[in-house]
JSON list of C-alpha atoms in Angstrom, two decimals:
[
{"chain": "A", "resi": 1, "resn": "UNK", "atom": "CA", "xyz": [21.18, -11.86, 0.29]},
{"chain": "A", "resi": 2, "resn": "UNK", "atom": "CA", "xyz": [20.29, -10.38, -2.86]},
{"chain": "A", "resi": 3, "resn": "UNK", "atom": "CA", "xyz": [19.19, -6.91, -3.14]},
{"chain": "A", "resi": 4, "resn": "UNK", "atom": "CA", "xyz": [16.25, -6.43, -5.78]},
{"chain": "A", "resi": 5, "resn": "UNK", "atom": "CA", "xyz": [14.78, -3.24, -6.21]},
{"chain": "A", "resi": 6, "resn": "UNK", "atom": "CA", "xyz": [15.62, -1.99, -3.42]},
{"chain": "A", "resi": 7, "resn": "UNK", "atom": "CA", "xyz": [13.70, -5.43, -1.72]},
{"chain": "A", "resi": 8, "resn": "UNK", "atom": "CA", "xyz": [17.40, -7.52, 0.40]},
{"chain": "A", "resi": 9, "resn": "UNK", "atom": "CA", "xyz": [15.99, -11.35, -1.09]},
{"chain": "A", "resi": 10, "resn": "UNK", "atom": "CA", "xyz": [17.42, -13.43, 2.61]},
{"chain": "A", "resi": 11, "resn": "UNK", "atom": "CA", "xyz": [20.05, -16.36, 0.96]},
{"chain": "A", "resi": 12, "resn": "UNK", "atom": "CA", "xyz": [17.81, -19.68, 2.44]},
{"chain": "A", "resi": 13, "resn": "UNK", "atom": "CA", "xyz": [14.85, -19.08, 1.57]},
{"chain": "A", "resi": 14, "resn": "UNK", "atom": "CA", "xyz": [13.50, -20.80, -1.72]},
{"chain": "A", "resi": 15, "resn": "UNK", "atom": "CA", "xyz": [12.96, -17.96, -4.98]},
{"chain": "A", "resi": 16, "resn": "UNK", "atom": "CA", "xyz": [8.84, -18.20, -4.37]},
{"chain": "A", "resi": 17, "resn": "UNK", "atom": "CA", "xyz": [9.14, -17.70, -0.48]},
{"chain": "A", "resi": 18, "resn": "UNK", "atom": "CA", "xyz": [11.55, -14.93, -1.03]},
{"chain": "A", "resi": 19, "resn": "UNK", "atom": "CA", "xyz": [9.55, -13.11, -3.64]},
{"chain": "A", "resi": 20, "resn": "UNK", "atom": "CA", "xyz": [6.98, -12.38, -1.56]},
{"chain": "A", "resi": 21, "resn": "UNK", "atom": "CA", "xyz": [8.79, -10.15, 0.07]},
{"chain": "A", "resi": 22, "resn": "UNK", "atom": "CA", "xyz": [8.48, -6.93, -2.40]},
{"chain": "A", "resi": 23, "resn": "UNK", "atom": "CA", "xyz": [4.76, -5.05, -1.56]},
{"chain": "A", "resi": 24, "resn": "UNK", "atom": "CA", "xyz": [2.56, -6.24, -3.87]},
{"chain": "A", "resi": 25, "resn": "UNK", "atom": "CA", "xyz": [3.34, -10.11, -4.66]},
{"chain": "A", "resi": 26, "resn": "UNK", "atom": "CA", "xyz": [1.40, -13.26, -3.33]},
{"chain": "A", "resi": 27, "resn": "UNK", "atom": "CA", "xyz": [1.91, -16.15, -2.79]},
{"chain": "A", "resi": 28, "resn": "UNK", "atom": "CA", "xyz": [-0.32, -16.61, -6.60]},
{"chain": "A", "resi": 29, "resn": "UNK", "atom": "CA", "xyz": [2.07, -14.04, -8.15]},
{"chain": "A", "resi": 30, "resn": "UNK", "atom": "CA", "xyz": [5.26, -14.78, -7.42]},
{"chain": "A", "resi": 31, "resn": "UNK", "atom": "CA", "xyz": [4.32, -19.01, -8.33]},
{"chain": "A", "resi": 32, "resn": "UNK", "atom": "CA", "xyz": [3.22, -17.79, -12.14]},
{"chain": "A", "resi": 33, "resn": "UNK", "atom": "CA", "xyz": [6.66, -15.48, -12.02]},
{"chain": "A", "resi": 34, "resn": "UNK", "atom": "CA", "xyz": [8.87, -18.72, -11.20]},
{"chain": "A", "resi": 35, "resn": "UNK", "atom": "CA", "xyz": [6.19, -20.03, -13.81]},
{"chain": "A", "resi": 36, "resn": "UNK", "atom": "CA", "xyz": [7.31, -17.65, -16.34]},
{"chain": "A", "resi": 37, "resn": "UNK", "atom": "CA", "xyz": [10.43, -17.67, -15.77]},
{"chain": "A", "resi": 38, "resn": "UNK", "atom": "CA", "xyz": [10.91, -21.17, -15.41]},
{"chain": "A", "resi": 39, "resn": "UNK", "atom": "CA", "xyz": [13.17, -21.44, -11.99]},
{"chain": "A", "resi": 40, "resn": "UNK", "atom": "CA", "xyz": [12.42, -25.12, -10.55]},
{"chain": "A", "resi": 41, "resn": "UNK", "atom": "CA", "xyz": [10.32, -24.52, -7.35]},
{"chain": "A", "resi": 42, "resn": "UNK", "atom": "CA", "xyz": [12.69, -26.14, -4.94]},
{"chain": "A", "resi": 43, "resn": "UNK", "atom": "CA", "xyz": [15.86, -23.26, -6.19]},
{"chain": "A", "resi": 44, "resn": "UNK", "atom": "CA", "xyz": [16.33, -20.68, -3.57]},
{"chain": "A", "resi": 45, "resn": "UNK", "atom": "CA", "xyz": [18.02, -17.11, -3.60]},
{"chain": "A", "resi": 46, "resn": "UNK", "atom": "CA", "xyz": [21.87, -17.82, -3.12]},
{"chain": "A", "resi": 47, "resn": "UNK", "atom": "CA", "xyz": [20.97, -20.62, -5.75]},
{"chain": "A", "resi": 48, "resn": "UNK", "atom": "CA", "xyz": [20.19, -18.49, -8.51]},
{"chain": "A", "resi": 49, "resn": "UNK", "atom": "CA", "xyz": [22.74, -17.63, -11.51]},
{"chain": "A", "resi": 50, "resn": "UNK", "atom": "CA", "xyz": [22.78, -13.98, -12.99]},
{"chain": "A", "resi": 51, "resn": "UNK", "atom": "CA", "xyz": [21.68, -14.48, -16.02]},
{"chain": "A", "resi": 52, "resn": "UNK", "atom": "CA", "xyz": [18.58, -15.81, -13.99]},
{"chain": "A", "resi": 53, "resn": "UNK", "atom": "CA", "xyz": [18.68, -12.26, -11.80]},
{"chain": "A", "resi": 54, "resn": "UNK", "atom": "CA", "xyz": [19.19, -10.71, -14.32]},
{"chain": "A", "resi": 55, "resn": "UNK", "atom": "CA", "xyz": [16.08, -11.98, -16.56]},
{"chain": "A", "resi": 56, "resn": "UNK", "atom": "CA", "xyz": [14.03, -11.66, -12.44]},
{"chain": "A", "resi": 57, "resn": "UNK", "atom": "CA", "xyz": [14.83, -7.81, -12.23]},
{"chain": "A", "resi": 58, "resn": "UNK", "atom": "CA", "xyz": [14.12, -6.82, -15.99]},
{"chain": "A", "resi": 59, "resn": "UNK", "atom": "CA", "xyz": [9.86, -8.66, -14.69]},
{"chain": "A", "resi": 60, "resn": "UNK", "atom": "CA", "xyz": [9.94, -7.26, -12.23]},
{"chain": "A", "resi": 61, "resn": "UNK", "atom": "CA", "xyz": [10.43, -3.78, -12.76]},
{"chain": "A", "resi": 62, "resn": "UNK", "atom": "CA", "xyz": [7.36, -4.00, -15.43]},
{"chain": "A", "resi": 63, "resn": "UNK", "atom": "CA", "xyz": [5.38, -4.46, -12.69]},
{"chain": "A", "resi": 64, "resn": "UNK", "atom": "CA", "xyz": [3.39, -2.12, -10.66]},
{"chain": "A", "resi": 65, "resn": "UNK", "atom": "CA", "xyz": [4.94, -2.45, -6.97]},
{"chain": "A", "resi": 66, "resn": "UNK", "atom": "CA", "xyz": [6.65, -1.19, -3.98]},
{"chain": "A", "resi": 67, "resn": "UNK", "atom": "CA", "xyz": [6.27, 2.53, -4.03]},
{"chain": "A", "resi": 68, "resn": "UNK", "atom": "CA", "xyz": [4.79, 2.77, -7.70]},
{"chain": "A", "resi": 69, "resn": "UNK", "atom": "CA", "xyz": [1.47, 0.40, -5.69]},
{"chain": "A", "resi": 70, "resn": "UNK", "atom": "CA", "xyz": [1.06, 2.36, -2.89]},
{"chain": "A", "resi": 71, "resn": "UNK", "atom": "CA", "xyz": [1.19, 5.22, -4.72]},
{"chain": "A", "resi": 72, "resn": "UNK", "atom": "CA", "xyz": [-1.31, 4.18, -6.97]},
{"chain": "A", "resi": 73, "resn": "UNK", "atom": "CA", "xyz": [-4.07, 2.94, -4.10]},
{"chain": "A", "resi": 74, "resn": "UNK", "atom": "CA", "xyz": [-3.32, 5.93, -2.00]},
{"chain": "A", "resi": 75, "resn": "UNK", "atom": "CA", "xyz": [-3.95, 8.03, -5.73]},
{"chain": "A", "resi": 76, "resn": "UNK", "atom": "CA", "xyz": [-7.56, 5.32, -5.57]},
{"chain": "A", "resi": 77, "resn": "UNK", "atom": "CA", "xyz": [-8.31, 6.33, -2.26]},
{"chain": "A", "resi": 78, "resn": "UNK", "atom": "CA", "xyz": [-7.72, 10.65, -2.81]},
{"chain": "A", "resi": 79, "resn": "UNK", "atom": "CA", "xyz": [-10.42, 10.06, -5.35]},
{"chain": "A", "resi": 80, "resn": "UNK", "atom": "CA", "xyz": [-12.99, 8.80, -4.34]},
{"chain": "A", "resi": 81, "resn": "UNK", "atom": "CA", "xyz": [-12.33, 10.91, -1.77]},
{"chain": "A", "resi": 82, "resn": "UNK", "atom": "CA", "xyz": [-11.75, 14.25, -3.60]},
{"chain": "A", "resi": 83, "resn": "UNK", "atom": "CA", "xyz": [-15.32, 13.57, -5.79]},
{"chain": "A", "resi": 84, "resn": "UNK", "atom": "CA", "xyz": [-16.99, 12.69, -2.24]},
{"chain": "A", "resi": 85, "resn": "UNK", "atom": "CA", "xyz": [-18.86, 9.39, -3.49]},
{"chain": "A", "resi": 86, "resn": "UNK", "atom": "CA", "xyz": [-20.06, 6.66, -0.42]},
{"chain": "A", "resi": 87, "resn": "UNK", "atom": "CA", "xyz": [-16.78, 5.05, -1.01]},
{"chain": "A", "resi": 88, "resn": "UNK", "atom": "CA", "xyz": [-14.57, 8.57, 0.09]},
{"chain": "A", "resi": 89, "resn": "UNK", "atom": "CA", "xyz": [-16.94, 8.92, 2.71]},
{"chain": "A", "resi": 90, "resn": "UNK", "atom": "CA", "xyz": [-16.26, 5.57, 4.53]},
{"chain": "A", "resi": 91, "resn": "UNK", "atom": "CA", "xyz": [-12.22, 5.81, 4.20]},
{"chain": "A", "resi": 92, "resn": "UNK", "atom": "CA", "xyz": [-12.51, 8.88, 5.57]},
{"chain": "A", "resi": 93, "resn": "UNK", "atom": "CA", "xyz": [-14.07, 8.34, 8.44]},
{"chain": "A", "resi": 94, "resn": "UNK", "atom": "CA", "xyz": [-12.36, 5.29, 9.45]},
{"chain": "A", "resi": 95, "resn": "UNK", "atom": "CA", "xyz": [-15.01, 2.58, 8.50]},
{"chain": "A", "resi": 96, "resn": "UNK", "atom": "CA", "xyz": [-15.55, -0.73, 6.20]},
{"chain": "A", "resi": 97, "resn": "UNK", "atom": "CA", "xyz": [-14.92, 0.53, 2.36]},
{"chain": "A", "resi": 98, "resn": "UNK", "atom": "CA", "xyz": [-17.36, -2.92, 1.55]},
{"chain": "A", "resi": 99, "resn": "UNK", "atom": "CA", "xyz": [-20.20, -3.00, 2.69]},
{"chain": "A", "resi": 100, "resn": "UNK", "atom": "CA", "xyz": [-19.53, -5.11, 5.99]},
{"chain": "A", "resi": 101, "resn": "UNK", "atom": "CA", "xyz": [-20.77, -4.54, 8.95]},
{"chain": "A", "resi": 102, "resn": "UNK", "atom": "CA", "xyz": [-20.66, -2.30, 11.55]},
{"chain": "A", "resi": 103, "resn": "UNK", "atom": "CA", "xyz": [-22.72, -2.96, 14.66]},
{"chain": "A", "resi": 104, "resn": "UNK", "atom": "CA", "xyz": [-20.63, -5.26, 16.07]},
{"chain": "A", "resi": 105, "resn": "UNK", "atom": "CA", "xyz": [-16.67, -5.64, 13.99]},
{"chain": "A", "resi": 106, "resn": "UNK", "atom": "CA", "xyz": [-15.55, -2.85, 12.18]},
{"chain": "A", "resi": 107, "resn": "UNK", "atom": "CA", "xyz": [-11.57, -3.16, 14.79]},
{"chain": "A", "resi": 108, "resn": "UNK", "atom": "CA", "xyz": [-9.51, -3.69, 11.72]},
{"chain": "A", "resi": 109, "resn": "UNK", "atom": "CA", "xyz": [-11.28, -1.16, 9.06]},
{"chain": "A", "resi": 110, "resn": "UNK", "atom": "CA", "xyz": [-10.94, 1.72, 11.48]},
{"chain": "A", "resi": 111, "resn": "UNK", "atom": "CA", "xyz": [-7.40, 0.64, 12.20]},
{"chain": "A", "resi": 112, "resn": "UNK", "atom": "CA", "xyz": [-6.47, 0.13, 8.58]},
{"chain": "A", "resi": 113, "resn": "UNK", "atom": "CA", "xyz": [-8.60, 3.33, 6.72]},
{"chain": "A", "resi": 114, "resn": "UNK", "atom": "CA", "xyz": [-8.14, 5.36, 10.14]},
{"chain": "A", "resi": 115, "resn": "UNK", "atom": "CA", "xyz": [-4.43, 4.95, 10.33]},
{"chain": "A", "resi": 116, "resn": "UNK", "atom": "CA", "xyz": [-3.82, 5.86, 6.31]},
{"chain": "A", "resi": 117, "resn": "UNK", "atom": "CA", "xyz": [-6.23, 9.21, 6.70]},
{"chain": "A", "resi": 118, "resn": "UNK", "atom": "CA", "xyz": [-4.51, 10.26, 9.79]},
{"chain": "A", "resi": 119, "resn": "UNK", "atom": "CA", "xyz": [-1.04, 9.82, 9.41]},
{"chain": "A", "resi": 120, "resn": "UNK", "atom": "CA", "xyz": [-1.24, 11.55, 6.12]},
{"chain": "A", "resi": 121, "resn": "UNK", "atom": "CA", "xyz": [-3.10, 14.34, 7.99]},
{"chain": "A", "resi": 122, "resn": "UNK", "atom": "CA", "xyz": [-6.57, 14.03, 5.70]},
{"chain": "A", "resi": 123, "resn": "UNK", "atom": "CA", "xyz": [-9.68, 13.66, 8.31]},
{"chain": "A", "resi": 124, "resn": "UNK", "atom": "CA", "xyz": [-12.40, 15.50, 8.11]},
{"chain": "A", "resi": 125, "resn": "UNK", "atom": "CA", "xyz": [-12.60, 17.59, 9.94]},
{"chain": "A", "resi": 126, "resn": "UNK", "atom": "CA", "xyz": [-9.05, 19.35, 8.98]},
{"chain": "A", "resi": 127, "resn": "UNK", "atom": "CA", "xyz": [-10.70, 21.52, 7.24]},
{"chain": "A", "resi": 128, "resn": "UNK", "atom": "CA", "xyz": [-13.25, 22.71, 10.01]},
{"chain": "A", "resi": 129, "resn": "UNK", "atom": "CA", "xyz": [-10.81, 22.85, 12.53]},
{"chain": "A", "resi": 130, "resn": "UNK", "atom": "CA", "xyz": [-7.84, 26.25, 12.29]},
{"chain": "A", "resi": 131, "resn": "UNK", "atom": "CA", "xyz": [-5.36, 26.52, 14.69]},
{"chain": "A", "resi": 132, "resn": "UNK", "atom": "CA", "xyz": [-5.52, 30.15, 16.98]},
{"chain": "A", "resi": 133, "resn": "UNK", "atom": "CA", "xyz": [-3.25, 32.13, 15.54]},
{"chain": "A", "resi": 134, "resn": "UNK", "atom": "CA", "xyz": [-5.18, 31.30, 11.59]},
{"chain": "A", "resi": 135, "resn": "UNK", "atom": "CA", "xyz": [-8.43, 32.43, 13.78]},
{"chain": "A", "resi": 136, "resn": "UNK", "atom": "CA", "xyz": [-6.81, 34.67, 14.63]},
{"chain": "A", "resi": 137, "resn": "UNK", "atom": "CA", "xyz": [-5.46, 36.05, 11.32]},
{"chain": "A", "resi": 138, "resn": "UNK", "atom": "CA", "xyz": [-9.13, 35.58, 10.11]},
{"chain": "A", "resi": 139, "resn": "UNK", "atom": "CA", "xyz": [-10.34, 38.44, 11.80]},
{"chain": "A", "resi": 140, "resn": "UNK", "atom": "CA", "xyz": [-10.93, 41.74, 10.50]},
{"chain": "A", "resi": 141, "resn": "UNK", "atom": "CA", "xyz": [-10.58, 44.75, 13.12]},
{"chain": "A", "resi": 142, "resn": "UNK", "atom": "CA", "xyz": [-11.68, 47.57, 10.42]}
]
């Protein structure tokens, strides 16, 4: 098993398939990478030479993948939330962002947007709600 940039690539897979184990690399991007690096289409990860592995590592290190991409996406969402535009409001309410219908089907968006918002504690209601201890401390007695 080859370990590149924090991701384990299985030896028995084709290189174009194994590259899809990286977050942010899909089938078209993997095919382009293999074409740019002049890898045969039938080469497997275990058949790569050290030079090919180094070239692949150098190429991947110049791309925005894995945690960098996740951080960038999170920053874009938070930017929209902070400037309080339509997209940010839709993210905050766990609703579809790109104009889809919500009358019947919004289950996927509610799962994905809501999971992101709730897991990180960014729901709309957290600012309005406060703990009982915080409310007690906010009261002035004099």
